[in-house]
Tab-separated table of N, CA, C and O in Angstrom:
chain	number	residue	atom	x	y	z
M	1	UNK	N	-9.079	-11.431	11.048
M	1	UNK	CA	-8.423	-10.415	10.434
M	1	UNK	C	-7.915	-10.741	8.613
M	1	UNK	O	-7.279	-12.116	9.193
M	2	UNK	N	-7.856	-10.039	8.046
M	2	UNK	CA	-7.287	-10.690	7.026
M	2	UNK	C	-6.788	-9.754	6.094
M	2	UNK	O	-6.105	-8.594	6.717
M	3	UNK	N	-5.618	-10.815	5.396
M	3	UNK	CA	-4.378	-10.429	4.384
M	3	UNK	C	-4.735	-9.859	3.501
M	3	UNK	O	-5.408	-11.153	3.060
M	4	UNK	N	-4.081	-8.727	2.264
M	4	UNK	CA	-3.814	-8.868	1.419
M	4	UNK	C	-2.475	-8.347	0.752
M	4	UNK	O	-2.375	-7.747	1.693
M	5	UNK	N	-2.427	-8.831	-0.117
M	5	UNK	CA	-0.867	-8.224	-1.248
M	5	UNK	C	-0.866	-7.847	-2.047
M	5	UNK	O	-1.926	-7.986	-2.521
M	6	UNK	N	-0.556	-6.471	-1.783
M	6	UNK	CA	-0.636	-4.983	-3.406
M	6	UNK	C	0.448	-5.118	-3.633
M	6	UNK	O	1.509	-4.935	-2.878
M	7	UNK	N	0.520	-4.914	-4.822
M	7	UNK	CA	1.633	-3.951	-5.367
M	7	UNK	C	1.541	-2.190	-5.669
M	7	UNK	O	0.103	-2.144	-6.266
M	8	UNK	N	1.942	-1.592	-5.075
M	8	UNK	CA	1.239	0.282	-5.193
M	8	UNK	C	2.629	0.656	-6.265
M	8	UNK	O	4.096	0.989	-6.114
M	9	UNK	N	2.176	1.771	-7.075
M	9	UNK	CA	2.558	2.831	-7.975
M	9	UNK	C	2.448	4.131	-7.748
M	9	UNK	O	0.843	4.258	-7.823
M	10	UNK	N	3.025	4.376	-6.694
M	10	UNK	CA	3.378	6.104	-6.801
M	10	UNK	C	3.508	6.954	-7.692
M	10	UNK	O	4.605	6.570	-8.238
M	11	UNK	N	2.689	8.106	-7.680
M	11	UNK	CA	2.922	9.126	-8.679
M	11	UNK	C	4.114	9.615	-7.850
M	11	UNK	O	3.996	10.073	-6.674
M	12	UNK	N	4.759	10.655	-8.982
M	12	UNK	CA	5.841	11.496	-8.378
M	12	UNK	C	5.677	12.456	-7.253
M	12	UNK	O	5.970	12.448	-6.198
M	13	UNK	N	4.487	12.963	-7.315
M	13	UNK	CA	3.843	14.281	-6.444
M	13	UNK	C	3.786	13.221	-5.034
M	13	UNK	O	4.131	14.130	-3.887
M	14	UNK	N	3.715	12.129	-4.726
M	14	UNK	CA	3.226	11.538	-3.652
M	14	UNK	C	4.074	10.796	-2.788
M	14	UNK	O	4.274	10.311	-1.777
M	15	UNK	N	5.634	10.445	-3.818
M	15	UNK	CA	6.274	9.790	-3.171
M	15	UNK	C	7.168	10.226	-2.247
M	15	UNK	O	7.481	9.227	-1.012
M	16	UNK	N	7.202	11.427	-1.315
M	16	UNK	CA	7.204	11.830	-0.016
M	16	UNK	C	6.154	12.568	0.671
M	16	UNK	O	6.701	12.297	1.782
M	17	UNK	N	5.050	12.040	0.574
M	17	UNK	CA	3.558	12.180	1.732
M	17	UNK	C	4.095	10.881	2.055
M	17	UNK	O	4.235	9.793	1.629
M	18	UNK	N	3.160	10.461	3.313
M	18	UNK	CA	3.036	9.642	4.427
M	18	UNK	C	1.419	9.089	4.095
M	18	UNK	O	0.846	9.244	4.955
M	19	UNK	N	1.489	8.655	2.752
M	19	UNK	CA	0.160	7.729	2.651
M	19	UNK	C	0.069	6.399	2.976
M	19	UNK	O	-1.370	6.341	3.514
M	20	UNK	N	1.321	6.356	3.471
M	20	UNK	CA	0.698	4.600	4.104
M	20	UNK	C	0.275	4.889	5.410
M	20	UNK	O	-0.245	4.272	6.167
M	21	UNK	N	1.281	5.908	6.474
M	21	UNK	CA	0.841	6.026	7.522
M	21	UNK	C	-0.608	6.513	7.488
M	21	UNK	O	-1.210	6.240	8.524
M	22	UNK	N	-1.276	7.555	7.176
M	22	UNK	CA	-2.226	8.137	7.117
M	22	UNK	C	-3.153	7.163	6.579
M	22	UNK	O	-4.602	6.646	7.519
M	23	UNK	N	-2.890	6.097	5.968
M	23	UNK	CA	-4.312	4.989	5.694
M	23	UNK	C	-3.851	4.335	7.323
M	23	UNK	O	-5.471	3.783	7.757
M	24	UNK	N	-3.025	3.599	7.488
M	24	UNK	CA	-3.028	2.852	8.683
M	24	UNK	C	-3.526	3.394	10.173
M	24	UNK	O	-4.168	2.937	10.397
M	25	UNK	N	-3.171	4.916	10.021
M	25	UNK	CA	-4.381	5.139	11.102
M	25	UNK	C	-5.424	5.667	11.001
M	25	UNK	O	-6.663	5.418	11.605
M	26	UNK	N	-5.563	5.813	9.930
M	26	UNK	CA	-7.305	6.170	9.968
M	26	UNK	C	-8.091	5.291	9.560
M	26	UNK	O	-9.467	4.870	9.861
M	27	UNK	N	-7.763	4.091	9.227
M	27	UNK	CA	-8.327	2.727	8.559
M	27	UNK	C	-7.936	1.339	9.212
M	27	UNK	O	-8.700	0.338	9.284
M	28	UNK	N	-7.321	1.447	10.832
M	28	UNK	CA	-6.579	0.802	11.266
M	28	UNK	C	-6.069	-0.610	10.434
M	28	UNK	O	-6.575	-1.592	10.666
M	29	UNK	N	-5.590	-0.333	8.941
M	29	UNK	CA	-4.633	-1.419	8.856
M	29	UNK	C	-3.194	-1.764	8.879
M	29	UNK	O	-2.682	-0.200	8.799
M	30	UNK	N	-2.608	-2.286	9.156
M	30	UNK	CA	-1.403	-2.261	9.588
M	30	UNK	C	-0.444	-3.075	8.012
M	30	UNK	O	-0.826	-4.268	7.591
M	31	UNK	N	0.032	-2.261	7.361
M	31	UNK	CA	1.449	-2.212	6.263
M	31	UNK	C	2.520	-3.215	6.988
M	31	UNK	O	3.079	-2.624	7.917
M	32	UNK	N	2.820	-4.221	5.911
M	32	UNK	CA	3.992	-4.687	6.573
M	32	UNK	C	5.206	-4.865	4.680
M	32	UNK	O	3.945	-5.590	4.011
M	33	UNK	N	5.767	-3.751	4.361
M	33	UNK	CA	6.534	-3.733	3.344
M	33	UNK	C	7.550	-4.957	3.291
M	33	UNK	O	8.509	-4.953	3.840
M	34	UNK	N	7.374	-5.641	2.021
M	34	UNK	CA	8.103	-6.912	1.444
M	34	UNK	C	9.294	-6.408	0.543
M	34	UNK	O	9.933	-7.103	0.242
M	35	UNK	N	8.807	-5.467	0.169
M	35	UNK	CA	9.526	-4.800	-1.339
M	35	UNK	C	9.498	-3.619	-1.553
M	35	UNK	O	7.965	-3.348	-1.338
M	36	UNK	N	10.526	-2.614	-1.891
M	36	UNK	CA	9.838	-1.704	-2.142
M	36	UNK	C	11.470	-0.714	-3.211
M	36	UNK	O	12.696	-1.106	-2.998
M	37	UNK	N	11.212	0.318	-4.458
M	37	UNK	CA	11.776	0.781	-4.867
M	37	UNK	C	11.041	2.170	-5.343
M	37	UNK	O	10.731	2.054	-5.866
M	38	UNK	N	12.057	3.061	-4.565
M	38	UNK	CA	11.803	4.449	-4.628
M	38	UNK	C	12.912	5.536	-5.412
M	38	UNK	O	13.855	5.174	-4.843
M	39	UNK	N	12.548	5.861	-6.072
M	39	UNK	CA	13.879	7.256	-6.479
M	39	UNK	C	12.945	8.806	-6.646
M	39	UNK	O	12.311	8.755	-6.010
M	40	UNK	N	13.903	9.396	-6.978
M	40	UNK	CA	12.819	10.461	-7.039
M	40	UNK	C	11.935	10.902	-7.766
M	40	UNK	O	11.430	11.782	-8.066
M	41	UNK	N	11.757	10.045	-8.926
M	41	UNK	CA	10.497	10.051	-10.458
M	41	UNK	C	9.765	9.297	-9.768
M	41	UNK	O	8.754	8.914	-10.194
M	42	UNK	N	9.701	7.556	-9.289
M	42	UNK	CA	8.828	6.560	-9.018
M	42	UNK	C	9.157	5.749	-7.940
M	42	UNK	O	10.084	6.182	-6.796
M	43	UNK	N	7.738	5.477	-6.998
M	43	UNK	CA	7.969	5.374	-6.090
M	43	UNK	C	7.183	3.256	-6.573
M	43	UNK	O	5.639	3.416	-6.645
M	44	UNK	N	7.444	2.420	-6.272
M	44	UNK	CA	6.751	0.662	-5.847
M	44	UNK	C	7.318	-0.045	-5.036
M	44	UNK	O	8.370	0.567	-4.300
M	45	UNK	N	6.181	-0.605	-4.807
M	45	UNK	CA	5.975	-1.541	-2.970
M	45	UNK	C	5.450	-2.730	-3.349
M	45	UNK	O	4.457	-2.369	-4.217
M	46	UNK	N	5.524	-3.653	-3.003
M	46	UNK	CA	5.132	-4.440	-2.184
M	46	UNK	C	4.217	-4.608	-0.790
M	46	UNK	O	5.538	-4.404	-0.314
M	47	UNK	N	3.193	-4.876	-0.680
M	47	UNK	CA	2.800	-4.806	0.711
M	47	UNK	C	1.777	-6.149	1.437
M	47	UNK	O	1.218	-6.413	0.573
M	48	UNK	N	2.062	-6.370	2.316
M	48	UNK	CA	0.808	-7.430	3.169
M	48	UNK	C	0.030	-6.275	3.591
M	48	UNK	O	0.625	-5.208	4.697
M	49	UNK	N	-1.072	-6.177	3.543
M	49	UNK	CA	-1.940	-5.299	4.412
M	49	UNK	C	-2.663	-6.715	5.360
M	49	UNK	O	-3.364	-7.133	4.936
M	50	UNK	N	-2.774	-5.502	6.803
M	50	UNK	CA	-3.522	-6.989	7.709
M	50	UNK	C	-4.894	-6.025	8.418
M	50	UNK	O	-4.096	-4.841	9.060
M	51	UNK	N	-5.834	-6.090	8.185
M	51	UNK	CA	-6.764	-6.012	9.207
M	51	UNK	C	-8.197	-6.179	9.023
M	51	UNK	O	-8.381	-7.428	8.249
M	52	UNK	N	-9.436	-6.116	9.384
M	52	UNK	CA	-10.348	-6.024	8.844
M	52	UNK	C	-10.915	-6.109	7.548
M	52	UNK	O	-10.147	-5.556	7.124
M	53	UNK	N	-12.090	-7.078	7.184
M	53	UNK	CA	-11.754	-7.033	5.803
M	53	UNK	C	-12.619	-5.392	5.256
M	53	UNK	O	-11.946	-5.461	4.099
M	54	UNK	N	-13.251	-5.211	6.191
M	54	UNK	CA	-14.230	-3.651	5.724
M	54	UNK	C	-13.424	-2.413	5.599
M	54	UNK	O	-12.946	-1.673	4.754
M	55	UNK	N	-11.857	-2.830	6.690
M	55	UNK	CA	-11.042	-1.840	6.893
M	55	UNK	C	-9.953	-1.788	5.562
M	55	UNK	O	-9.705	-0.879	5.060
M	56	UNK	N	-9.378	-3.147	5.097
M	56	UNK	CA	-8.494	-3.022	4.133
M	56	UNK	C	-9.473	-2.245	2.757
M	56	UNK	O	-8.553	-1.620	1.765
M	57	UNK	N	-10.876	-2.959	2.962
M	57	UNK	CA	-11.432	-2.248	1.634
M	57	UNK	C	-11.272	-1.241	1.565
M	57	UNK	O	-11.448	0.010	0.379
M	58	UNK	N	-11.556	0.267	2.414
M	58	UNK	CA	-11.416	1.473	2.805
M	58	UNK	C	-10.100	2.015	2.320
M	58	UNK	O	-9.908	2.769	1.911
M	59	UNK	N	-9.109	1.259	3.049
M	59	UNK	CA	-7.884	1.642	3.249
M	59	UNK	C	-7.145	1.840	1.516
M	59	UNK	O	-6.635	2.239	1.077
M	60	UNK	N	-7.728	0.525	0.901
M	60	UNK	CA	-7.712	0.092	-0.470
M	60	UNK	C	-8.369	1.523	-1.563
M	60	UNK	O	-7.305	2.074	-2.204
M	61	UNK	N	-9.373	1.880	-1.030
M	61	UNK	CA	-10.299	2.300	-1.766
M	61	UNK	C	-9.203	3.962	-1.262
M	61	UNK	O	-8.944	5.240	-2.201
M	62	UNK	N	-8.867	4.362	-0.501
M	62	UNK	CA	-8.611	5.507	-0.296
M	62	UNK	C	-6.910	5.750	-0.951
M	62	UNK	O	-6.536	6.806	-1.230
M	63	UNK	N	-5.935	4.516	-1.022
M	63	UNK	CA	-5.015	5.147	-1.717
M	63	UNK	C	-5.061	4.926	-3.525
M	63	UNK	O	-4.632	6.143	-3.887
M	64	UNK	N	-6.144	4.526	-3.719
M	64	UNK	CA	-6.955	4.878	-5.293
M	64	UNK	C	-7.139	6.294	-5.466
M	64	UNK	O	-6.895	6.560	-6.421
M	65	UNK	N	-7.773	6.499	-4.039
M	65	UNK	CA	-8.330	8.029	-4.411
M	65	UNK	C	-7.030	9.278	-4.224
M	65	UNK	O	-7.716	9.882	-4.619
M	66	UNK	N	-6.504	8.621	-3.729
M	66	UNK	CA	-5.585	9.228	-3.975
M	66	UNK	C	-4.021	9.260	-5.340
M	66	UNK	O	-3.463	10.556	-5.132
M	67	UNK	N	-4.657	8.620	-5.641
M	67	UNK	CA	-4.281	8.805	-7.005
M	67	UNK	C	-2.725	7.595	-7.123
M	67	UNK	O	-2.189	7.652	-8.755
M	68	UNK	N	-2.686	6.395	-6.310
M	68	UNK	CA	-1.801	5.260	-6.078
M	68	UNK	C	-2.390	3.953	-6.957
M	68	UNK	O	-3.749	3.775	-6.953
M	69	UNK	N	-1.520	3.912	-8.198
M	69	UNK	CA	-2.256	2.514	-8.487
M	69	UNK	C	-2.084	1.508	-7.505
M	69	UNK	O	-0.880	1.091	-6.926
M	70	UNK	N	-3.046	0.522	-7.557
M	70	UNK	CA	-2.858	-0.228	-6.433
M	70	UNK	C	-3.159	-1.642	-7.282
M	70	UNK	O	-4.300	-1.507	-8.361
M	71	UNK	N	-2.310	-2.701	-7.093
M	71	UNK	CA	-2.524	-3.954	-7.844
M	71	UNK	C	-2.617	-4.974	-7.270
M	71	UNK	O	-1.767	-5.248	-6.160
M	72	UNK	N	-3.357	-6.266	-6.403
M	72	UNK	CA	-3.385	-7.143	-5.870
M	72	UNK	C	-2.553	-8.383	-6.682
M	72	UNK	O	-2.121	-8.303	-7.765
M	73	UNK	N	-1.883	-8.512	-5.996
M	73	UNK	CA	-0.584	-9.698	-6.148
M	73	UNK	C	-1.308	-11.024	-5.128
M	73	UNK	O	-1.174	-11.263	-4.303
M	74	UNK	N	-1.308	-11.544	-6.578
M	74	UNK	CA	-1.167	-13.456	-6.064
M	74	UNK	C	0.318	-13.738	-5.508
M	74	UNK	O	1.319	-14.049	-6.503
M	75	UNK	N	0.545	-15.248	-5.248
M	75	UNK	CA	0.984	-15.968	-4.995
M	75	UNK	C	2.516	-15.268	-4.197
M	75	UNK	O	2.513	-14.171	-3.571
M	76	UNK	N	3.806	-16.214	-4.267
M	76	UNK	CA	4.544	-15.566	-3.561
M	76	UNK	C	5.257	-14.411	-4.403
M	76	UNK	O	5.496	-14.564	-5.399
M	77	UNK	N	5.731	-13.762	-3.498
M	77	UNK	CA	6.686	-12.472	-3.979
M	77	UNK	C	8.365	-12.581	-3.851
M	77	UNK	O	8.500	-12.704	-2.141
M	78	UNK	N	8.902	-11.747	-4.439
M	78	UNK	CA	10.674	-12.208	-4.310
M	78	UNK	C	10.711	-10.944	-3.389
M	78	UNK	O	10.328	-9.999	-3.753
M	79	UNK	N	11.491	-11.839	-2.294
M	79	UNK	CA	11.888	-11.043	-1.545
M	79	UNK	C	13.425	-10.543	-0.867
M	79	UNK	O	15.023	-11.294	-1.378
């Protein structure tokens, strides 16, 4: 199992959609929310994703295809 820490920025039209749930079920990736800020117009999350390397890549690609901005996060994250 591998872990990846990512920052997600959601477009307004996806804030209320169960995108993480869909990714988790479809690609067997377990998300752990480390920090989140969600409003009516902006959604930002820092997550730790855990899964097999291939599944992580597919899960991240799925998020990008949906229109979510994905940035890899290095080092410690303020929690």
